[in-house]
Coordinates of C-alpha atoms in Angstrom, one line a residue:
Chain J
X1485 CA 2.5 9.9 -2.4
X1486 CA 3.1 7.6 -5.4
X1487 CA 1.0 4.5 -6.4
X1488 CA 2.0 0.9 -6.8
X1489 CA 0.2 -2.0 -8.3
X1490 CA 1.4 -5.6 -8.9
X1491 CA -0.1 -8.8 -10.2
X1492 CA 1.3 -12.3 -9.9
X1493 CA -0.6 -14.8 -12.0
X1494 CA -1.1 -18.3 -10.8
X1495 CA -3.7 -19.5 -13.3
X1496 CA -2.0 -19.7 -16.7
X1497 CA -5.1 -19.0 -18.7
X1498 CA -5.0 -15.4 -17.2
X1499 CA -1.5 -14.7 -18.6
X1500 CA -2.8 -13.1 -21.8
X1501 CA -4.7 -10.5 -19.7
X1502 CA -1.7 -9.4 -17.6
X1503 CA -1.1 -6.1 -19.4
X1504 CA -4.8 -5.3 -19.6
X1505 CA -5.4 -5.9 -15.9
X1506 CA -2.2 -4.0 -14.9
X1507 CA -3.3 -1.1 -17.1
X1508 CA -6.7 -0.9 -15.3
X1509 CA -5.1 -1.2 -11.9
X1510 CA -2.6 1.6 -12.7
X1511 CA -5.3 3.8 -14.1
X1512 CA -6.9 4.1 -10.6
X1513 CA -3.6 5.3 -9.2
X1514 CA -3.1 8.3 -11.5
X1515 CA -4.1 10.7 -8.7
X1516 CA -1.4 9.3 -6.4
X1517 CA 1.4 9.9 -9.0
X1518 CA 0.6 12.0 -12.0
X1519 CA 4.1 12.9 -13.2
X1520 CA 5.4 9.6 -14.6
X1521 CA 4.6 5.9 -14.8
X1522 CA 6.3 2.7 -15.4
X1523 CA 5.5 -1.0 -16.1
X1524 CA 7.7 -4.1 -15.5
X1525 CA 6.4 -7.1 -17.4
X1526 CA 7.7 -10.6 -17.1
X1527 CA 6.7 -12.1 -20.5
X1528 CA 8.1 -15.0 -22.6
X1529 CA 11.8 -15.7 -22.6
X1530 CA 14.1 -17.9 -24.6
X1531 CA 17.0 -20.0 -23.3
X1532 CA 20.4 -18.3 -23.7
X1533 CA 18.8 -15.0 -24.9
X1534 CA 18.7 -11.7 -23.0
X1535 CA 16.1 -9.0 -23.5
X1536 CA 17.7 -5.6 -23.2
X1537 CA 15.2 -2.7 -22.8
X1538 CA 16.8 0.6 -23.8
X1539 CA 15.5 4.2 -23.7
X1540 CA 16.8 7.6 -24.6
X1541 CA 16.9 10.6 -22.3
X1542 CA 13.3 11.6 -23.2
X1543 CA 10.3 10.4 -25.2
X1544 CA 11.3 12.5 -28.2
X1545 CA 14.6 10.6 -28.7
X1546 CA 14.6 8.3 -31.8
X1547 CA 15.2 5.0 -30.0
X1548 CA 14.3 3.0 -33.0
X1549 CA 17.2 4.4 -35.0
X1550 CA 19.5 3.9 -32.0
X1551 CA 18.5 0.2 -31.8
X1552 CA 19.0 -0.4 -35.5
X1553 CA 22.4 1.2 -35.3
X1554 CA 23.3 -1.1 -32.4
X1555 CA 22.0 -4.1 -34.3
X1556 CA 24.0 -3.2 -37.4
X1557 CA 27.3 -2.4 -35.7
X1558 CA 27.5 -5.0 -32.9
X1559 CA 24.7 -7.6 -32.8
X1560 CA 23.5 -8.5 -36.3
X1561 CA 21.6 -11.5 -35.1
X1562 CA 19.5 -9.5 -32.6
X1563 CA 15.9 -8.8 -33.0
X1564 CA 14.5 -5.3 -32.2
X1565 CA 11.0 -4.4 -31.1
X1566 CA 10.2 -0.7 -30.5
X1567 CA 7.4 0.3 -28.1
X1568 CA 7.0 4.1 -28.1
X1569 CA 10.1 5.5 -26.5
X1570 CA 11.7 2.2 -25.6
X1571 CA 13.3 -0.6 -27.7
X1572 CA 13.6 -4.2 -26.6
X1573 CA 16.6 -5.9 -28.1
X1574 CA 16.7 -9.7 -27.9
X1575 CA 20.3 -11.0 -28.2
X1576 CA 22.5 -13.9 -27.4
X1577 CA 23.6 -13.9 -23.7
X1578 CA 27.2 -14.1 -24.9
X1579 CA 26.8 -10.8 -26.8
X1580 CA 25.6 -8.8 -23.8
X1581 CA 28.9 -7.5 -22.5
X1582 CA 29.9 -6.4 -26.0
X1583 CA 26.6 -4.6 -26.5
X1584 CA 26.8 -2.9 -23.2
X1585 CA 30.3 -1.7 -24.0
X1586 CA 29.2 -0.5 -27.4
X1587 CA 26.3 1.5 -26.0
X1588 CA 28.5 3.1 -23.4
X1589 CA 31.0 4.1 -26.1
X1590 CA 28.7 5.1 -28.9
X1591 CA 25.4 6.1 -27.5
X1592 CA 26.1 7.3 -23.9
X1593 CA 22.8 9.1 -23.8
X1594 CA 20.9 5.7 -24.1
X1595 CA 20.0 4.1 -20.8
X1596 CA 19.7 0.4 -20.3
X1597 CA 16.4 0.2 -18.5
X1598 CA 16.5 -3.5 -17.8
X1599 CA 18.2 -6.7 -18.9
X1600 CA 16.9 -10.2 -18.3
X1601 CA 15.5 -13.4 -19.8
X1602 CA 11.9 -12.3 -19.4
X1603 CA 11.8 -8.8 -17.9
X1604 CA 10.9 -5.8 -20.0
X1605 CA 10.5 -2.3 -18.4
X1606 CA 8.7 0.6 -20.0
X1607 CA 8.6 3.9 -18.1
X1608 CA 8.1 7.5 -19.1
X1609 CA 7.3 11.0 -17.9
X1610 CA 3.6 11.8 -18.3
X1611 CA 0.1 11.1 -17.0
X1612 CA 0.0 7.3 -16.2
X1613 CA -3.0 6.6 -18.4
X1614 CA -1.2 8.2 -21.4
X1615 CA 2.0 6.4 -20.6
X1616 CA 0.2 3.0 -20.5
X1617 CA -1.5 3.8 -23.8
X1618 CA 1.6 5.0 -25.6
X1619 CA 3.5 1.8 -24.7
X1620 CA 0.5 -0.4 -25.5
X1621 CA 0.8 -2.2 -22.1
X1622 CA -2.8 -3.5 -22.3
X1623 CA -1.8 -5.9 -25.2
X1624 CA 1.1 -7.5 -23.3
X1625 CA 0.9 -10.9 -21.8
X1626 CA 3.1 -12.4 -19.0
X1627 CA 3.3 -14.2 -15.7
X1628 CA 3.7 -11.2 -13.4
X1629 CA 4.2 -7.5 -13.5
X1630 CA 4.5 -4.4 -11.3
X1631 CA 3.7 -0.8 -12.0
X1632 CA 4.2 2.6 -10.5
X1633 CA 2.8 6.1 -10.7
X1634 CA 5.2 8.7 -9.5
X1635 CA 4.8 11.8 -7.4
X1636 CA 8.5 12.8 -7.4
X1637 CA 10.2 13.7 -4.1
X1638 CA 13.9 12.7 -4.0
X1639 CA 15.0 13.3 -7.6
X1640 CA 14.0 15.0 -10.9
X1641 CA 11.0 14.1 -13.1
X1642 CA 12.8 12.3 -15.9
X1643 CA 12.5 9.0 -17.8
X1644 CA 15.3 7.4 -15.8
X1645 CA 13.9 8.8 -12.5
X1646 CA 10.6 6.9 -13.1
X1647 CA 10.0 3.5 -11.5
X1648 CA 10.4 0.5 -11.8
X1649 CA 14.2 0.3 -11.3
X1650 CA 16.2 -2.6 -12.4
X1651 CA 19.7 -3.2 -11.1
X1652 CA 20.1 -6.9 -11.7
X1653 CA 19.2 -9.5 -14.3
X1654 CA 15.4 -10.0 -14.3
X1655 CA 15.1 -8.0 -11.1
X1656 CA 13.0 -4.9 -10.6
X1657 CA 11.6 -2.7 -7.8
X1658 CA 9.0 -0.1 -7.2
X1659 CA 8.8 2.1 -4.1
X1660 CA 6.4 4.3 -2.3
X1661 CA 8.1 6.3 0.4
X1662 CA 11.6 7.9 0.6
X1663 CA 14.9 6.8 2.0
X1664 CA 17.2 9.0 4.0
X1665 CA 20.5 7.0 3.9
X1666 CA 20.5 6.5 0.1
X1667 CA 23.6 8.7 -0.5
X1668 CA 25.9 6.7 1.8
X1669 CA 24.4 3.4 0.8
X1670 CA 24.8 4.2 -2.9
X1671 CA 28.5 4.8 -2.4
X1672 CA 28.8 1.4 -0.5
X1673 CA 26.9 -0.4 -3.2
X1674 CA 28.9 1.1 -6.0
X1675 CA 32.1 0.0 -4.2
X1676 CA 30.6 -3.5 -4.1
X1677 CA 30.2 -3.5 -7.9
X1678 CA 26.5 -2.7 -8.1
X1679 CA 25.6 -0.4 -11.1
X1680 CA 23.5 2.5 -9.9
X1681 CA 22.8 5.1 -12.5
X1682 CA 20.7 7.9 -11.0
X1683 CA 20.5 10.0 -7.9
X1684 CA 17.1 8.4 -7.1
X1685 CA 16.7 6.9 -3.6
X1686 CA 14.5 4.0 -4.8
X1687 CA 17.2 2.8 -7.3
X1688 CA 19.5 2.4 -4.2
X1689 CA 16.9 0.1 -2.6
X1690 CA 16.8 -1.9 -5.9
X1691 CA 20.6 -2.1 -5.9
X1692 CA 20.7 -3.1 -2.3
X1693 CA 18.4 -6.1 -2.9
X1694 CA 20.5 -7.0 -6.0
X1695 CA 23.6 -7.1 -3.9
X1696 CA 22.0 -9.2 -1.2
X1697 CA 20.7 -11.7 -3.7
X1698 CA 24.0 -11.8 -5.5
X1699 CA 25.7 -12.6 -2.2
X1700 CA 23.5 -15.6 -1.7
X1701 CA 20.3 -14.4 0.0
X1702 CA 16.9 -15.4 -1.2
X1703 CA 14.4 -12.7 -2.1
X1704 CA 12.7 -13.2 1.3
X1705 CA 16.0 -12.9 3.2
X1706 CA 17.1 -9.9 1.2
X1707 CA 13.8 -8.1 2.0
X1708 CA 14.2 -8.9 5.7
X1709 CA 17.8 -7.6 5.8
X1710 CA 16.6 -4.4 4.2
X1711 CA 14.7 -3.6 7.4
X1712 CA 18.0 -3.1 9.2
X1713 CA 19.9 -1.4 6.4
X1714 CA 17.4 0.9 4.7
X1715 CA 16.6 4.0 6.7
X1716 CA 13.4 5.7 5.8
X1717 CA 9.9 4.8 5.0
X1718 CA 8.9 2.4 2.3
X1719 CA 6.5 0.0 0.8
X1720 CA 8.4 -2.0 -1.8
X1721 CA 7.1 -4.4 -4.4
X1722 CA 9.9 -6.4 -6.2
X1723 CA 10.0 -8.8 -9.0
X1724 CA 12.4 -11.5 -10.0
X1725 CA 12.2 -13.9 -12.9
X1726 CA 10.2 -16.4 -10.9
X1727 CA 9.1 -14.4 -7.9
X1728 CA 7.1 -11.5 -6.5
X1729 CA 7.7 -9.9 -3.1
X1730 CA 6.4 -7.2 -0.8
X1731 CA 7.7 -5.5 2.3
X1732 CA 6.7 -2.5 4.4
X1733 CA 8.9 -0.6 6.9
X1734 CA 8.2 -1.2 10.6
X1735 CA 6.0 1.9 10.9
X1736 CA 4.1 1.1 7.7
X1737 CA 3.0 4.6 7.0
X1738 CA 2.6 3.9 3.3
X1739 CA -0.6 2.1 2.3
X1740 CA -0.7 -1.4 1.0
X1741 CA -3.5 -3.8 0.3
X1742 CA -3.3 -7.3 -1.2
X1743 CA -5.7 -9.8 -2.6
X1744 CA -5.3 -13.5 -3.4
X1745 CA -7.5 -16.0 -5.2
X1746 CA -6.7 -19.3 -6.8
X1747 CA -5.8 -17.4 -9.9
X1748 CA -3.6 -14.6 -8.8
X1749 CA -1.9 -12.5 -6.0
X1750 CA -2.4 -8.8 -6.4
X1751 CA -0.9 -5.8 -4.6
X1752 CA -2.1 -2.2 -4.7
X1753 CA -1.7 1.1 -2.8
X1754 CA -5.5 1.3 -2.6
X1755 CA -8.3 -1.1 -2.6
X1756 CA -9.8 0.9 -5.5
X1757 CA -7.1 -0.6 -7.8
X1758 CA -8.2 -4.1 -7.1
X1759 CA -11.9 -3.6 -7.9
X1760 CA -11.4 -4.5 -11.6
X1761 CA -9.8 -7.9 -11.0
X1762 CA -11.8 -11.0 -11.8
X1763 CA -13.2 -12.7 -8.7
X1764 CA -12.2 -9.9 -6.4
X1765 CA -15.5 -10.0 -4.5
X1766 CA -14.6 -13.5 -3.1
X1767 CA -10.8 -12.9 -2.9
X1768 CA -8.9 -12.9 0.4
X1769 CA -8.1 -9.3 0.9
X1770 CA -5.7 -8.1 3.6
X1771 CA -3.1 -5.5 4.5
X1772 CA 0.5 -6.7 4.6
X1773 CA 1.9 -6.4 8.2
X1774 CA 4.7 -4.0 8.9
X1775 CA 8.3 -5.4 8.7
X1776 CA 7.1 -8.7 7.4
X1777 CA 8.3 -10.0 4.0
X1778 CA 5.8 -11.6 1.7
X1779 CA 6.8 -13.4 -1.4
X1780 CA 5.5 -15.8 -3.9
X1781 CA 7.6 -18.0 -6.3
X1782 CA 6.5 -19.7 -9.5
X1783 CA 7.2 -23.4 -9.9
Chain U
X163 CA -35.3 6.2 0.0
X164 CA -32.7 7.8 -2.3
X165 CA -30.4 5.4 -4.1
X166 CA -27.1 6.8 -5.3
X167 CA -25.1 4.7 -7.7
X168 CA -21.5 5.8 -7.6
X169 CA -20.9 4.2 -11.0
X170 CA -23.0 7.0 -12.3
X171 CA -22.8 9.8 -9.7
X172 CA -19.7 11.4 -8.3
X173 CA -18.8 11.3 -4.6
X174 CA -18.9 15.0 -4.6
X175 CA -22.6 15.0 -5.8
X176 CA -23.5 12.4 -3.2
X177 CA -21.9 14.4 -0.4
X178 CA -23.4 17.6 -1.6
X179 CA -26.9 16.0 -1.5
X180 CA -26.2 14.6 2.0
X181 CA -25.0 18.0 3.2
X182 CA -28.3 19.6 2.0
X183 CA -30.4 17.5 4.4
X184 CA -32.3 19.4 7.0
X185 CA -33.2 18.0 10.5
X186 CA -36.8 17.4 9.4
X187 CA -36.0 15.6 6.2
X188 CA -38.1 12.6 5.2
X189 CA -35.2 11.1 3.2
X190 CA -33.9 9.2 6.2
X191 CA -32.6 6.0 4.4
X192 CA -29.9 6.3 1.8
X193 CA -28.4 3.5 -0.2
X194 CA -25.0 3.9 -2.0
X195 CA -24.3 1.3 -4.6
X196 CA -21.0 0.6 -6.5
X197 CA -18.8 2.4 -4.0
X198 CA -15.8 0.7 -5.6
X199 CA -13.3 1.9 -2.9
X200 CA -13.9 5.6 -3.7
X201 CA -12.5 8.0 -1.1
X202 CA -14.5 10.3 1.2
X203 CA -17.9 8.7 0.9
X204 CA -20.5 10.3 3.2
X205 CA -18.0 12.7 4.8
X206 CA -19.3 15.5 6.9
X207 CA -22.9 14.4 7.2
X208 CA -24.9 16.2 9.9
X209 CA -28.3 14.6 9.9
X210 CA -30.1 11.8 11.7
X211 CA -30.3 9.5 8.6
X212 CA -29.0 6.0 7.8
X213 CA -26.6 5.6 4.9
X214 CA -26.0 2.0 3.7
X215 CA -22.9 1.6 1.6
X216 CA -23.2 -1.6 -0.4
X217 CA -19.6 -2.5 -1.0
X218 CA -16.1 -1.4 -0.1
X219 CA -15.2 2.2 0.8
X220 CA -11.9 4.0 0.3
X221 CA -10.3 6.5 2.6
X222 CA -12.0 8.7 5.2
X223 CA -15.5 7.1 4.8
X224 CA -17.9 8.8 7.3
X225 CA -15.3 11.3 8.4
X226 CA -16.5 14.1 10.7
X227 CA -19.9 12.3 11.0
X228 CA -22.5 13.9 13.2
X229 CA -25.7 12.0 14.0
X230 CA -25.8 9.7 10.9
X231 CA -25.7 5.9 11.0
X232 CA -23.4 4.8 8.3
X233 CA -23.1 1.1 7.4
X234 CA -20.3 -0.2 5.2
X235 CA -21.3 -3.6 3.9
X236 CA -17.7 -4.3 2.8
X237 CA -14.3 -3.1 4.1
X238 CA -13.3 0.5 4.7
X239 CA -10.0 2.2 3.8
X240 CA -7.7 4.4 5.8
X241 CA -9.3 6.8 8.3
X242 CA -12.8 5.5 8.5
X243 CA -14.8 7.7 10.8
X244 CA -11.9 10.0 11.4
X245 CA -12.8 12.9 13.7
X246 CA -16.4 11.7 14.0
X247 CA -18.5 13.7 16.5
X248 CA -21.5 11.4 17.1
X249 CA -23.7 8.8 15.4
X250 CA -22.6 5.3 14.4
X251 CA -20.4 3.8 11.7
X252 CA -20.6 0.1 11.3
X253 CA -18.0 -1.6 9.1
X254 CA -19.0 -5.2 8.2
X255 CA -15.6 -6.1 6.8
X256 CA -12.1 -4.9 7.8
X257 CA -10.9 -1.4 8.4
X258 CA -7.6 -0.1 7.2
X259 CA -5.2 2.2 9.2
X260 CA -6.2 5.0 11.5
X261 CA -9.8 3.9 12.0
X262 CA -11.7 6.4 14.2
X263 CA -8.6 8.6 14.4
X264 CA -9.2 11.7 16.5
X265 CA -12.8 10.8 16.9
X266 CA -14.6 13.0 19.5
X267 CA -17.8 11.0 20.0
X268 CA -20.2 8.4 18.6
X269 CA -19.5 4.8 18.0
X270 CA -17.4 2.9 15.4
X271 CA -17.9 -0.9 15.1
X272 CA -15.7 -3.0 13.0
X273 CA -16.8 -6.6 12.5
X274 CA -13.4 -7.7 11.1
X275 CA -9.9 -6.5 11.8
X276 CA -8.6 -3.0 12.0
X277 CA -5.0 -2.4 11.0
X278 CA -2.3 0.0 12.4
X279 CA -3.1 3.1 14.5
X280 CA -6.7 2.2 15.2
X281 CA -8.1 5.0 17.4
X282 CA -5.0 7.2 17.2
X283 CA -5.5 10.4 19.2
X284 CA -9.1 9.3 20.1
X285 CA -10.9 12.0 22.0
X286 CA -14.2 10.5 23.2
X287 CA -15.2 8.0 20.5
X288 CA -16.1 4.4 21.4
X289 CA -14.5 1.9 19.1
X290 CA -15.4 -1.8 19.1
X291 CA -13.3 -4.1 16.9
X292 CA -14.4 -7.7 16.8
X293 CA -11.2 -8.9 15.3
X294 CA -7.6 -7.8 15.8
X295 CA -6.0 -4.4 15.7
X296 CA -2.6 -3.4 14.4
X297 CA 0.4 -1.7 15.9
X298 CA 0.4 1.8 17.6
X299 CA -3.3 1.7 18.2
X300 CA -4.8 4.3 20.6
X301 CA -1.6 6.3 20.3
X302 CA -2.0 9.4 22.5
X303 CA -5.7 8.5 23.1
X304 CA -7.2 11.2 25.2
X305 CA -10.7 10.0 25.9
X306 CA -13.2 7.3 24.9
X307 CA -13.1 3.5 24.9
X308 CA -11.5 1.0 22.6
X309 CA -12.7 -2.6 22.8
X310 CA -10.9 -5.3 21.0
X311 CA -12.2 -8.9 20.8
X312 CA -9.0 -10.3 19.3
X313 CA -5.3 -9.4 19.5
X314 CA -3.5 -6.0 19.6
X315 CA -0.2 -5.3 17.7
X316 CA 2.9 -3.7 19.1
X317 CA 3.0 -0.5 21.2
X318 CA -0.6 -0.4 22.2
X319 CA -1.6 2.8 23.9
X320 CA 1.7 4.6 23.4
X321 CA 1.8 8.0 25.2
X322 CA -1.8 7.3 26.3
X323 CA -3.8 10.0 28.1
X324 CA -7.3 9.0 29.5
X325 CA -8.7 6.7 26.8
X326 CA -9.7 3.3 28.3
X327 CA -8.6 0.1 26.4
X328 CA -10.2 -3.3 26.8
X329 CA -8.5 -6.1 24.9
X330 CA -9.5 -9.8 25.1
X331 CA -6.6 -11.4 23.2
X332 CA -2.8 -11.1 23.6
X333 CA -1.1 -7.7 23.2
X334 CA 2.2 -7.8 21.3
X335 CA 3.6 -5.0 23.4
X336 CA 2.5 -2.0 25.4
X337 CA 3.7 1.5 24.3
X338 CA 5.4 4.0 26.6
X339 CA 3.3 4.8 29.7
X340 CA 0.6 2.3 28.9
X341 CA 0.0 -0.3 31.6
X342 CA -2.4 -3.1 32.4
X343 CA -4.9 -2.1 35.1
X344 CA -7.2 -3.9 37.4
X345 CA -10.6 -4.9 35.9
X346 CA -13.0 -3.7 38.7
X347 CA -16.7 -4.2 38.7
X348 CA -17.3 -0.7 37.4
X349 CA -15.2 -1.6 34.3
X350 CA -17.0 -4.9 33.8
X351 CA -20.3 -2.9 33.9
X352 CA -18.9 -0.4 31.4
X353 CA -17.8 -3.2 29.1
X354 CA -21.2 -4.9 29.2
X355 CA -22.8 -1.6 28.2
X356 CA -20.4 -1.3 25.3
X357 CA -21.1 -4.8 24.2
X358 CA -24.8 -4.2 24.4
X359 CA -24.5 -1.3 22.1
X360 CA -23.0 -3.6 19.4
X361 CA -25.2 -6.6 19.9
X362 CA -22.7 -8.7 21.7
X363 CA -23.7 -8.5 25.3
X364 CA -23.7 -11.7 27.3
X365 CA -22.2 -13.6 24.4
X366 CA -18.7 -13.0 25.7
X367 CA -17.5 -13.3 29.3
X368 CA -16.3 -9.8 30.1
X369 CA -13.7 -11.2 32.5
X370 CA -11.8 -12.5 29.5
X371 CA -10.8 -8.9 28.8
X372 CA -7.9 -7.0 30.2
X373 CA -8.0 -3.3 30.9
X374 CA -5.1 -1.0 29.8
X375 CA -4.7 2.6 30.6
X376 CA -2.2 5.4 31.2
X377 CA 0.4 5.1 34.0
X378 CA 0.2 8.9 33.9
X379 CA 4.0 9.2 34.2
X380 CA 4.4 11.3 31.0
X381 CA 1.9 14.0 32.1
X382 CA 4.4 16.2 33.9
X383 CA 8.0 17.0 33.4
X384 CA 10.1 14.9 35.8
X385 CA 12.7 17.2 37.4
X386 CA 15.1 14.2 37.8
X387 CA 15.4 14.2 34.0
X388 CA 16.5 17.9 33.8
X389 CA 20.1 16.8 33.3
X390 CA 19.2 15.2 30.0
X391 CA 18.3 18.6 28.4

């Protein structure tokens, strides 16, 4: 099953409510994916700074202490902000390779959940309402965000098996469905230099899009080529620093409904999730067509 | 005239109340407010009553319906009227996937569009969609009629049995064993009857519709293909 929700804000005055609206949308999807949940939020960013979101192997891990150790040893100018089991470290772009190497050598149990100018990802095992509350997602503001509630099929119920997955700077993906060629594609992508950390099929889809965009495709083009290269069933919602995209496989067995007003574009697995959005009664509501990429870019 | 507010009452309580109705009930007009996309609203009703749902319904609205008239003032989610036996379901907005799936009787009217797999495995239901329908509609349809005022997506009527399909707009592609058939007078008369039943008779020229049905080539094993097994 699994549930997906996404919100792309067009009207800037709505940005402070991003987290609150996403939390409400996700809450209606608890039944579709009760084992874990995750939130990708595109918030404020600073020029030549990278936000690195890190997490330990489980929620009980002391990520604050790990982040402080990192700051002390390798990035003294960085700022650290802890949200429940994750820490966001804001550092100079130039320090990123050094920090990644240090983490690998000193805290191999710590996972880099995302890296980007504006993207932060928070995901954890647990009932989605609890996960949202623990991370304080409702207080977060931003331009766009995507969320996921997971009913695990292809890999274990762990923090790093939860969605969203990020395999490239400011990129993330959530998936409803399952892929059958993920093992062979994972090997190919790793050979092509894409970092894929888990045995999860959805992370492979994220890595695939990262490679396609690295090699010059736009988000829309990458989604389109995925139709030929990804074998399985899927509804994907993907985020980039400036964009938001949706694609369904040609059979479109996984549900999807979208709504658009002058203020926002919203995606959800079920209409129920859209009912709390402002102006939904007069929104344009439709189901994305199979095998058709949809994407929106910010100016 | 019971009014059930789903912001205060659960769908389970609503459906239990509807299931308790007897054939002689005086409570023949029900209003459901704040449906909010909840699943399984008015499923399994077996009573000659009218249920007006004032908003959008989630999955399986009116599933297995017998005798009741169910009106959805908004849109309906996946599987509206699935396996309905009789009665009428009228969706004022759009319908999601698998509208009227496996329906054995009664009538499903969709004022807007219906998405993929509309009328999949239909077994006697009549479905009228005033907009477009998505891909793989009427897949393995066995009986009943599907009328579409707009366009049909890919693979219409794949592996069709005896369901009859009338489509006014372009069809993206026909599925295996589905073919266009001649629109004879008897079919025009049938179509007029169907349009009458949804208030559209004589507003549309029935000769604008094309008729699709089964070529009946998948019914029996073709001995010439034995070598393939």
